XYZ file of C-alpha atoms in Angstrom:
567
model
C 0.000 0.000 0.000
C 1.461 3.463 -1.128
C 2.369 5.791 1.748
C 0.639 9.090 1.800
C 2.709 12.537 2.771
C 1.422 14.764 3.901
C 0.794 18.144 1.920
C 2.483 20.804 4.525
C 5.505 18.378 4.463
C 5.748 18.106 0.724
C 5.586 22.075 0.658
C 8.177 22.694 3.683
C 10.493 20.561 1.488
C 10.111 21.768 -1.982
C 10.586 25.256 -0.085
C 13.555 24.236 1.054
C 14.895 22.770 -2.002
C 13.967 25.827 -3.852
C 15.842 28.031 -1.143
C 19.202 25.683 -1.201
C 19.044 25.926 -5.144
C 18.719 29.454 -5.422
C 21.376 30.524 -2.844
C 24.189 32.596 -4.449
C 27.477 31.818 -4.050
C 28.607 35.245 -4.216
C 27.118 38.603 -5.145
C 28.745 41.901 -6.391
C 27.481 45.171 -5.356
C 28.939 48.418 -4.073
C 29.772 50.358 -7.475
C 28.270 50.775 -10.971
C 27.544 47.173 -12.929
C 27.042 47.535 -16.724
C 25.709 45.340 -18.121
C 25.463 46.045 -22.286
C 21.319 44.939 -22.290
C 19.460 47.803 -23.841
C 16.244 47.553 -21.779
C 18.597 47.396 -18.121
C 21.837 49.080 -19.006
C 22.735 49.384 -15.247
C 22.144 47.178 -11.979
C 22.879 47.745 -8.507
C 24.253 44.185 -8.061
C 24.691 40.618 -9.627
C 24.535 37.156 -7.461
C 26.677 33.966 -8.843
C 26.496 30.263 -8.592
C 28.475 28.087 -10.093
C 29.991 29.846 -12.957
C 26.274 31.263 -13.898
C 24.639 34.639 -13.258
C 21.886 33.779 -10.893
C 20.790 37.071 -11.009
C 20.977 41.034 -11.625
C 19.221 43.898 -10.785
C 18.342 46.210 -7.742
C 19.998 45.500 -4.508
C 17.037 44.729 -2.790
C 16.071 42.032 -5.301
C 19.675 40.237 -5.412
C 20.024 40.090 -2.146
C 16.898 37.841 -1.769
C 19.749 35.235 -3.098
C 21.500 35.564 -0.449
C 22.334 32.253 1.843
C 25.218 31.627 5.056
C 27.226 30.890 2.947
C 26.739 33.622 0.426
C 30.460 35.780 -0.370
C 29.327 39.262 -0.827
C 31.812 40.891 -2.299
C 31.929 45.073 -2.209
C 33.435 46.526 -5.782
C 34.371 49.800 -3.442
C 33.006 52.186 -6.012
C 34.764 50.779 -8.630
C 33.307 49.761 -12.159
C 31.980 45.937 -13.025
C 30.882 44.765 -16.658
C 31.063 41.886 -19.056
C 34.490 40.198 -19.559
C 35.961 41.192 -22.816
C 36.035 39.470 -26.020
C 38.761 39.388 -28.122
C 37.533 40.150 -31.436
C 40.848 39.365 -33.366
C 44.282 38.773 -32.235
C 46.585 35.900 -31.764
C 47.234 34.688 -28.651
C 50.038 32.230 -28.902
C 52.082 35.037 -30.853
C 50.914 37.528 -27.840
C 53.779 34.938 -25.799
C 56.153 36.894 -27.952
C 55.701 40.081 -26.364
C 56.454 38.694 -22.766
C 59.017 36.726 -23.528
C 61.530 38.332 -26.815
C 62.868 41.720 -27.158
C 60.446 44.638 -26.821
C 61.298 46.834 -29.621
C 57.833 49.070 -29.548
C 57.844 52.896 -29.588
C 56.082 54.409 -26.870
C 54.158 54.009 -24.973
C 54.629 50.622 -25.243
C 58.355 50.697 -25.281
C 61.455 53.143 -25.639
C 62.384 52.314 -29.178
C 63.286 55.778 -31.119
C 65.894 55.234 -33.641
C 68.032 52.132 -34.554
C 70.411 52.831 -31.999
C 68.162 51.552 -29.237
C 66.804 49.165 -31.167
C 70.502 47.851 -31.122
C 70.875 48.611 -27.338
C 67.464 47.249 -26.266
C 68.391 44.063 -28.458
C 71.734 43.556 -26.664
C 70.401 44.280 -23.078
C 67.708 41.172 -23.994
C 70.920 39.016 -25.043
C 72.795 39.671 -21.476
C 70.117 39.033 -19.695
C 68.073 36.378 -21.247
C 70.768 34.089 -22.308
C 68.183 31.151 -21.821
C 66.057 32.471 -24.045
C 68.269 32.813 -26.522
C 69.276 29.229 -26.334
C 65.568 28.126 -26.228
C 64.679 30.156 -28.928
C 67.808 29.124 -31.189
C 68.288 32.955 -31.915
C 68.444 36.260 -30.712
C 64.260 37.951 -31.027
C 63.007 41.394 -31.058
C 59.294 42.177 -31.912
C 57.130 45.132 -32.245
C 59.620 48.118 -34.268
C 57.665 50.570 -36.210
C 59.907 52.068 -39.155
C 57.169 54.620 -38.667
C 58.256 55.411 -35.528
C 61.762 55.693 -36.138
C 63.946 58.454 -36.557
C 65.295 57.113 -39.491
C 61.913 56.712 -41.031
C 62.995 53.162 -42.650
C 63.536 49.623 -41.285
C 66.943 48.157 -39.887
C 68.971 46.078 -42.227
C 70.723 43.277 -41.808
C 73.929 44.994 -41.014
C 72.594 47.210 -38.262
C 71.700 43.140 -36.750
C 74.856 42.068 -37.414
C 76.584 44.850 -35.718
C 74.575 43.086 -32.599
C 75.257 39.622 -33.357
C 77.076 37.699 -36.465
C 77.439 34.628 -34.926
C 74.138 33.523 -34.857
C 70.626 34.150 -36.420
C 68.695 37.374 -35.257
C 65.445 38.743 -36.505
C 63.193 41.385 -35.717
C 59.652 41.592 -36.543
C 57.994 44.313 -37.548
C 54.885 45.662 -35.148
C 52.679 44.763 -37.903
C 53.778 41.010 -37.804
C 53.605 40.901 -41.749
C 57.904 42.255 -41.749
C 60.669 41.690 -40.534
C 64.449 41.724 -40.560
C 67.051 39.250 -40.418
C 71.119 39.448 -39.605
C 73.560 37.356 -42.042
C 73.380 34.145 -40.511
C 69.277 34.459 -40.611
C 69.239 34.956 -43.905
C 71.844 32.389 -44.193
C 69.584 29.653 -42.186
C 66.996 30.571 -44.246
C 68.413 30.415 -47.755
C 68.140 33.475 -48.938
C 70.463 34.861 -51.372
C 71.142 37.249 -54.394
C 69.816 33.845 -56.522
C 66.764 34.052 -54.419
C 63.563 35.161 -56.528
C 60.309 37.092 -54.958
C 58.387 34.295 -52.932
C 54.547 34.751 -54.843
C 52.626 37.130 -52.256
C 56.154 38.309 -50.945
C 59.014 40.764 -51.677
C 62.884 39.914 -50.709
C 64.245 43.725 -50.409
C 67.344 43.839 -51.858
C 70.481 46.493 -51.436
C 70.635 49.459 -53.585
C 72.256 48.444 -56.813
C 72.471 44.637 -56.423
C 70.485 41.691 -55.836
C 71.388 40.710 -52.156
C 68.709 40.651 -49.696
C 69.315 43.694 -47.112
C 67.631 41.764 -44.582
C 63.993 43.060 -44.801
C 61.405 40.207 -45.890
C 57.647 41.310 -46.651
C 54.670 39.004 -46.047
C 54.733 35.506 -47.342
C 59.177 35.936 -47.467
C 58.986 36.660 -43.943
C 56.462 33.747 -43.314
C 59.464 31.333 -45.070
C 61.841 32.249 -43.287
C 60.040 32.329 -39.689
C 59.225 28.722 -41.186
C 62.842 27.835 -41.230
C 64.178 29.514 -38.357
C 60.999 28.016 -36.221
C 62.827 24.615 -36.179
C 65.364 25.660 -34.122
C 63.418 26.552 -31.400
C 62.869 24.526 -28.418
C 60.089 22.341 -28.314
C 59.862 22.915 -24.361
C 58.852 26.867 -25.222
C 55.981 26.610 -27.107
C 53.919 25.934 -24.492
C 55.064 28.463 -22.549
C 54.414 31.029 -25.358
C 50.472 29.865 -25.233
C 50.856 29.747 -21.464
C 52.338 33.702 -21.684
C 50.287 35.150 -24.322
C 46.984 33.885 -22.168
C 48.407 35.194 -19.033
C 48.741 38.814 -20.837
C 45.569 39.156 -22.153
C 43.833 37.910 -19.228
C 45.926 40.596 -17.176
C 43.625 43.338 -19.513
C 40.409 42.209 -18.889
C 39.940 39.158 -21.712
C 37.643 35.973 -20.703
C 37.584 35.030 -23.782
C 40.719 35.134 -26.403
C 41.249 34.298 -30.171
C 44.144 32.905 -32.272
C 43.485 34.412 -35.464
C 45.575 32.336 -37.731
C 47.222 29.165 -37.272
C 47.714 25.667 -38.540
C 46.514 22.174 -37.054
C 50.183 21.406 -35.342
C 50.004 24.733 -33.456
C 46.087 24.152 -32.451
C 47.165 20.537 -30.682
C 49.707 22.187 -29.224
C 47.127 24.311 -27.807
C 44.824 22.113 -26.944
C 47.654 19.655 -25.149
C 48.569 22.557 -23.547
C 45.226 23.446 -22.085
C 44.647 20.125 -20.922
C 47.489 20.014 -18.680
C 46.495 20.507 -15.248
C 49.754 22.522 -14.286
C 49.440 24.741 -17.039
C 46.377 26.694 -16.189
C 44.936 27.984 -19.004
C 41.577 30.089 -17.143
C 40.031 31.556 -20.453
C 38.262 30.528 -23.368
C 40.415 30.475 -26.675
C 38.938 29.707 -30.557
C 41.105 29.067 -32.726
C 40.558 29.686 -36.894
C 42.780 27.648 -39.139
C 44.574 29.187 -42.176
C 42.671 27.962 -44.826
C 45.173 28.034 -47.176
C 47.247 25.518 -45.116
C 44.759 23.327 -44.095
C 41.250 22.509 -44.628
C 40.244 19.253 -42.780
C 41.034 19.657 -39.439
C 38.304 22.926 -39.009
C 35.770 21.068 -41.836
C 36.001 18.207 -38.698
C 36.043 19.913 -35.472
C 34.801 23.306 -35.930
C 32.292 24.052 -32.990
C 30.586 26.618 -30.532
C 31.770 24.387 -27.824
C 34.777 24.059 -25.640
C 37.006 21.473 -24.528
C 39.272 22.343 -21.798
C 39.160 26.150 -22.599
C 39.520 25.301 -26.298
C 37.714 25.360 -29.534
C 37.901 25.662 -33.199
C 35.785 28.054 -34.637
C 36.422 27.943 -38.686
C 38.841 29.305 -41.071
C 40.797 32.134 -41.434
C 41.695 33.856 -45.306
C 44.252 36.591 -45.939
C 43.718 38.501 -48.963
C 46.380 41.045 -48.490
C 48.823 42.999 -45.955
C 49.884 45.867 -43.781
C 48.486 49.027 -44.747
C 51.243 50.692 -42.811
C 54.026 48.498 -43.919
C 52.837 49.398 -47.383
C 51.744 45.541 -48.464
C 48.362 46.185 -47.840
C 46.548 45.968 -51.816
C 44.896 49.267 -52.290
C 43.037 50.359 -55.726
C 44.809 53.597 -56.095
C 48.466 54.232 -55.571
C 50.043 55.208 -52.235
C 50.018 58.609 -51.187
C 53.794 59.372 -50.280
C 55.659 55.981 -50.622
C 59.065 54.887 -49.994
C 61.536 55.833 -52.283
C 62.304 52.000 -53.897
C 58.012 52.184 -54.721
C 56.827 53.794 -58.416
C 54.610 55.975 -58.031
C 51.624 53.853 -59.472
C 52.074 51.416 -56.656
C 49.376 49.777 -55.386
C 50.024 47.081 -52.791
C 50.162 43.599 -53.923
C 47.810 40.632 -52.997
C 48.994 37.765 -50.551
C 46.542 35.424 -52.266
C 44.945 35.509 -56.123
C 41.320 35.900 -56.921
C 41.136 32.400 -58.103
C 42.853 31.184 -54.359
C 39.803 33.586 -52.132
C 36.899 32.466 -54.557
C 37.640 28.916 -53.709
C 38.081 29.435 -50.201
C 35.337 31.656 -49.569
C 33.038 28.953 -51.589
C 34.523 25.962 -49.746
C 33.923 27.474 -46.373
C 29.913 28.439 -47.541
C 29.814 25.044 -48.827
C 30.296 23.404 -45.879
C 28.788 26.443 -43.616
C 32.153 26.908 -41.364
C 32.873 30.557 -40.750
C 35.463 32.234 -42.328
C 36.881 35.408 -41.236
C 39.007 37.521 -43.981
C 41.425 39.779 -43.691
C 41.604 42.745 -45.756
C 42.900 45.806 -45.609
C 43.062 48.163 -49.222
C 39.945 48.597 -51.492
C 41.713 46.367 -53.683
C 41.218 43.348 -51.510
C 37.995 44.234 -50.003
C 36.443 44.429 -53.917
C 37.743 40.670 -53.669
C 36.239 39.740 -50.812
C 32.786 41.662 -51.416
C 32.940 39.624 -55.284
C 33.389 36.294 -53.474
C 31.344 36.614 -50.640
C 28.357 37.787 -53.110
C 29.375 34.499 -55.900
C 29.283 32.274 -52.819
C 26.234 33.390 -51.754
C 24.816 33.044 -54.901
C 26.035 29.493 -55.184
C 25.214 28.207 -51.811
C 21.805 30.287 -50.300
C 22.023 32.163 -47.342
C 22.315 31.182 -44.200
C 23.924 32.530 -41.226
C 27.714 31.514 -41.151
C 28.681 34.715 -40.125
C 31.487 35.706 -42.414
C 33.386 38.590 -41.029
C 36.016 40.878 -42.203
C 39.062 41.262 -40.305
C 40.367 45.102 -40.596
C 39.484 46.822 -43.658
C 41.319 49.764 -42.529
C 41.175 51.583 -45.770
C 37.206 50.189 -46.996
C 35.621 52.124 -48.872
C 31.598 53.658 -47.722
C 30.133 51.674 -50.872
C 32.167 48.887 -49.907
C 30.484 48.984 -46.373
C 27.004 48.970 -48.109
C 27.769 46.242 -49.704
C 28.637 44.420 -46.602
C 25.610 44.902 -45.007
C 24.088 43.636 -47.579
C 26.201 40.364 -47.991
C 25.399 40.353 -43.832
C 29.075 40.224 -42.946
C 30.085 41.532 -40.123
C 32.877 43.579 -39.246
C 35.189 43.764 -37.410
C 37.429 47.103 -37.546
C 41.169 48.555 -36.118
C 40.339 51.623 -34.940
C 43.345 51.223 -32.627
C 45.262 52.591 -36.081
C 44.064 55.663 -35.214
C 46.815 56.179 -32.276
C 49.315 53.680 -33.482
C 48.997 54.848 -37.167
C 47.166 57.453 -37.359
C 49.651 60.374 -38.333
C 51.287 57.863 -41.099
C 48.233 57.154 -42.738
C 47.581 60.941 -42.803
C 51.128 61.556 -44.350
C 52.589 58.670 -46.087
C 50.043 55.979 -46.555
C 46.587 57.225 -47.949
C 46.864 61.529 -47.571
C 44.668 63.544 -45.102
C 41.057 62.994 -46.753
C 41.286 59.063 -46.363
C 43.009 58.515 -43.396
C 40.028 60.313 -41.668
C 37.859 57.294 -43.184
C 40.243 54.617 -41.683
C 38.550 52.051 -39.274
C 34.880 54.006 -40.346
C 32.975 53.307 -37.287
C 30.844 56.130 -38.066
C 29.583 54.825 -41.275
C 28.439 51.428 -39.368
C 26.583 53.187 -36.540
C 24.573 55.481 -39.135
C 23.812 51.942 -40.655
C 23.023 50.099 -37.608
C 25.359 47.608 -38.095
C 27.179 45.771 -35.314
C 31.117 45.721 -35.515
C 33.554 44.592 -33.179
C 36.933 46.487 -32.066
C 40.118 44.671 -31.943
C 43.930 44.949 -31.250
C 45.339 42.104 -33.489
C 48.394 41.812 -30.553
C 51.021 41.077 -30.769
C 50.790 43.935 -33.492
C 50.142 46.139 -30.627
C 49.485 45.089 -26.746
C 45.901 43.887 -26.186
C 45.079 46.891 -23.965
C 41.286 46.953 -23.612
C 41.595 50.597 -22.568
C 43.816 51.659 -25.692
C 40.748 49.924 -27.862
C 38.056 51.781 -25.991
C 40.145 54.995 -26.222
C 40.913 54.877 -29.634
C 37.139 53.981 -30.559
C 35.883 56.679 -28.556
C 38.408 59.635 -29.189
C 40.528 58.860 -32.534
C 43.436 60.535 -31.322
C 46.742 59.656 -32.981
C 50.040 59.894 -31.362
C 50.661 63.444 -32.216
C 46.614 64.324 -30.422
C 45.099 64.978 -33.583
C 41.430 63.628 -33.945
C 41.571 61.395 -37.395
C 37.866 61.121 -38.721
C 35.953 63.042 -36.073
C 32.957 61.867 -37.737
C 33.814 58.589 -36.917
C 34.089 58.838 -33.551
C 31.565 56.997 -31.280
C 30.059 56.918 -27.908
C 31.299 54.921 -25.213
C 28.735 52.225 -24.349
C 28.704 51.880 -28.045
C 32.552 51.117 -28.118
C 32.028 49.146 -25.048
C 29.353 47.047 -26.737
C 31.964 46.461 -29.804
C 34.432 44.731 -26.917
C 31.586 42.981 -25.516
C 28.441 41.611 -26.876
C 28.686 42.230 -30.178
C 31.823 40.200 -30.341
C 30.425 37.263 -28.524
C 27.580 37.323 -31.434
C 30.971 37.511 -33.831
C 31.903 34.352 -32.481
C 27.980 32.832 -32.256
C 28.430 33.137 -28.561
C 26.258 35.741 -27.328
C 23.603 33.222 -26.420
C 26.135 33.173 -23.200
C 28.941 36.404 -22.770
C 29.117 39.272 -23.612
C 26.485 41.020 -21.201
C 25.793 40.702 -18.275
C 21.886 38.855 -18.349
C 20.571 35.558 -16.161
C 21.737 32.362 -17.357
C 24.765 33.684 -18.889
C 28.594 32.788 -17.918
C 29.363 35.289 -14.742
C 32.338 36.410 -17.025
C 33.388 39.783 -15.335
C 36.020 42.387 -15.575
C 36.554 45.440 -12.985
C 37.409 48.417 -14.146
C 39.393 51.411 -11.567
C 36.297 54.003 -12.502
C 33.217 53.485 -15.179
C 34.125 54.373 -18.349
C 30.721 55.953 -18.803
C 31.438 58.449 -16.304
C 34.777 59.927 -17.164
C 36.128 62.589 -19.239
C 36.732 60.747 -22.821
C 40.293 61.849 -23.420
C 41.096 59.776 -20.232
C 39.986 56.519 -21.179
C 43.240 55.328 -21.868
C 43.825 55.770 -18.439
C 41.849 53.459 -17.005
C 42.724 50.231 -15.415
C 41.890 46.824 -14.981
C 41.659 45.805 -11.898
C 40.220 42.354 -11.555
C 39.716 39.700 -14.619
C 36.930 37.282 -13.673
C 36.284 33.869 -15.451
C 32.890 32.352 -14.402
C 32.810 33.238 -11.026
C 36.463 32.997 -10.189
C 39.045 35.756 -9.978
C 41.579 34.595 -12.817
C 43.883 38.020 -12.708
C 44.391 40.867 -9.644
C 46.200 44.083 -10.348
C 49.444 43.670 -7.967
């Protein structure tokens, strides 16, 4: 015979069930919370449990959450909203900037002229000498001919003055240049009976045909190739390990390596799985398309294992619009002296090469993300995008353009129409800013670069990115540089393009997350989503603009659990 319960005991314990499951394990409160949802821009606090917003809103209504064991934690006046998401950069290269030569300008670094370039490089050799071992060579990164004195790259002899006894190379801040010493160029078999790589240019000495140590785009990319195998297998991980560990330290839950091949992705993933490595943020992961096609066709996903996923393919059509490689469809403004004046930029890959790519990847409905950065390449993309469209239906793979510093406002149109979305640079606008004004495009385009302005007076979602290791991934520097446009020298390129800041905010946020067909869970702060949280020293809402780049970040926090403290 079935034994009855009674009713008031039934109720006492589904009460109690209720009030056990509902208990937060920790709520924030005690400074402004933004949260980047239209309808409730702004709460008073936010309860956790277990890696999951419980819930957000007035004080009095989160703290109904509240348990014994409840952490309340007090933000002190300062500023909490959505972790950020890295709309496009690559993280395992970020390792470079902790652990090789820093040969930035500032802010970022002291690099002025080629002197210190030399200096900074020798300092790194006396007091790294186990990095030089592990890395089989002597490694700068981040110099700006821009930025120099000089206003032109090293060569190989300013290197060799340095070192001559074994390979040295630094890479340009762009990471599409670089220069090698001697024995680099050596290792990596270039000579005077080299030829031009296709998608690549060998510079050569005045007067002769031996390489003066600068390689553009896909030369550079050979070489690294070469030079790579001498590096230590034991550092890799460490590089993955570094490059998380600095964009976590400015605010990033959520991280992207841009462009990479399969053996680099399990070395990722291997690396991630290792208990002792750590690895507290989310990372996806697009495969060079050109290099690979199977491994993303396989495993591509919105899900993550052990911090890791692959989210499609990457494409580049051309270069560095500052480096001068970038394919444009009018001639530079003021180029370097070796250029003709009708030069235009040169394409890393054909038309033939992004039609197939672009139609493989809608073929088998696995995002691809292009980057582009002259009208020249961007009138490729927009042609293949619209033939594989045509060819395959629509549906919503979100395509996105990586860049397209220099696009044009028909060319934007013609995105929105094609529904890609894009995803802009308007860090250039401080790094670059000045150069594009006087060597690169002229005054009238620079102040279209990164046209923000144009995709707000659409409606059209973008995201804002730093592309590190080209620059540091500093949130703030993105926010500023979205917000203000001011270039190095403080003058405002493309004041028309200039854009609030919980607009800006939103392109480092949610709009992002739907970039990466994850806004269903980041990139705001909303019940049910990943309690994915950075702190910020004031709100950014609040503050005079022009100080924006002064902000810091103060606490990184990765579903529930603090992942980076400001010392």
């Amino acid at each position: 015979m079935r034994q009855l319960i009674p009713a008031a005991a039934l109720l006492c314990g589904w009460a109690a069930s209720v009030y056990a499951q509902e208990q937060a394990d920790a709520i924030w409160t005690g400074g402004p919370i933004l949260t980047m949802e239209d309808d409730t821009p702004r709460a008073e606090a936010v309860a956790v449990k277990n890696g999951v917003i419980l819930a957000i809103g007035s004080l009095q209504d989160v703290s109904s959450f509240e348990g014994e064991n409840t952490i309340q934690i007090d933000l002190d006046g300062k500023t909490l909203l959505p972790g950020f998401v890295d709309a496009h950069g690559h993280v395992f290269l970020i390792g470079l900037q902790a652990l090789v030569a820093n040969m930035q300008a500032p802010p970022d670094g002291e690099i002025s002229d080629i002197p210190a370039m030399q200096r900074v490089l020798s300092a790194w050799m006396r007091e790294h000498p186990g990095r030089v071992d592990s890395f089989g060579m002597v490694m700068g990164f981040g110099y700006d001919d821009a930025q120099l004195a000089e206003q032109r790259h090293p060569t190989r002899d300013a290197l060799d003055e340095v070192v001559d006894d074994k390979p040295a190379m630094v890479i340009h801040q762009s990471g599409h240049l670089a220069t090698l010493n001697s024995k680099a160029l050596e290792i990596s078999g270039y000579s005077s009976e080299t030829p031009d790589p296709a998608g690549g240019v060998i510079r050569r000495r005045v007067g002769s045909q031996e390489p003066n140590g600068v390689l553009e785009e896909t030369a550079f990319f050979g070489a690294l190739g070469q030079l790579a195998r001498s590096v230590d297998p034991l550092v890799t991980p460490m590089l993955f390990k570094a490059g998380v560990d600095l964009v976590t330290s400015y605010g990033y839950t959520t991280a992207q390596e841009g462009r990479t091949n399969p053996s680099i992705v399990r070395l990722m993933q291997a690396t991630a799985a290792d208990p002792n490595m750590d690895i507290p943020i989310d990372v996806v992961a697009y495969i060079d398309v050109l290099v690979d096609r199977d491994i993303a066709l396989q495993e591509h996903s919105t899900t993550y294992k052990d911090r890791i996923r692959i989210g499609g393919y990457k494409l580049t059509i051309d270069g560095s619009p500052q480096g001068f490689t970038a394919l444009r469809d009018r001639p530079y403004y003021d180029p370097p002296s070796q250029y003709r004046r009708d030069y235009l930029g040169y394409a890393a890959a054909d038309s033939d090469t992004v039609f197939d790519a672009i139609d493989f990847a809608f073929a088998n409905n696995v995002q691809i993300i292009t980057h582009a950065n002259g009208e020249g390449a961007m009138d490729i993309h927009i042609a293949a995008i619209q033939a594989a469209t045509e060819n395959h239906g629509i549906a919503d793979r979100r395509s996105v353009l990586i860049h397209g510093q220099f696009v044009r406002e028909d060319q934007i149109d013609s995105y929105n129409r094609l529904d890609v979305f894009p995803s802009l640079f308007p860090m250039h606008t401080f790094y670059w800013g000045d150069w594009h004004r006087d060597r690169t495009v002229g005054p009238e385009k620079a102040d279209n670069i990164s046209p923000t302005g144009w995709l707000v007076e659409r409606g059209m979602m973008f995201s804002s990115h730093h592309d590190a290791p080209v620059a540091f991934p500093d949130s703030m520097r993105i926010l500023d540089a979205t917000v203000t446009r001011r270039s190095r020298s403080g003058d405002i390129i493309g004041p028309e393009h200039r854009v609030d800041v919980m607009t800006a905010l939103k392109a480092m946020t949610i709009w992002p997350a739907y970039q990466h067909f994850e806004e269903d869970r980041k990139g705001s702060l909303k019940v049910g989503k990943l309690a994915d949280f950075v702190v910020l020293s004031e709100d950014p809402t609040a503050v005079d603009p022009e100080t924006l780049d002064q902000l810091k970040v103060l606490q990184t926090i990765k579903e529930g659990r603090v992942i980076y403290q400001r010392p």
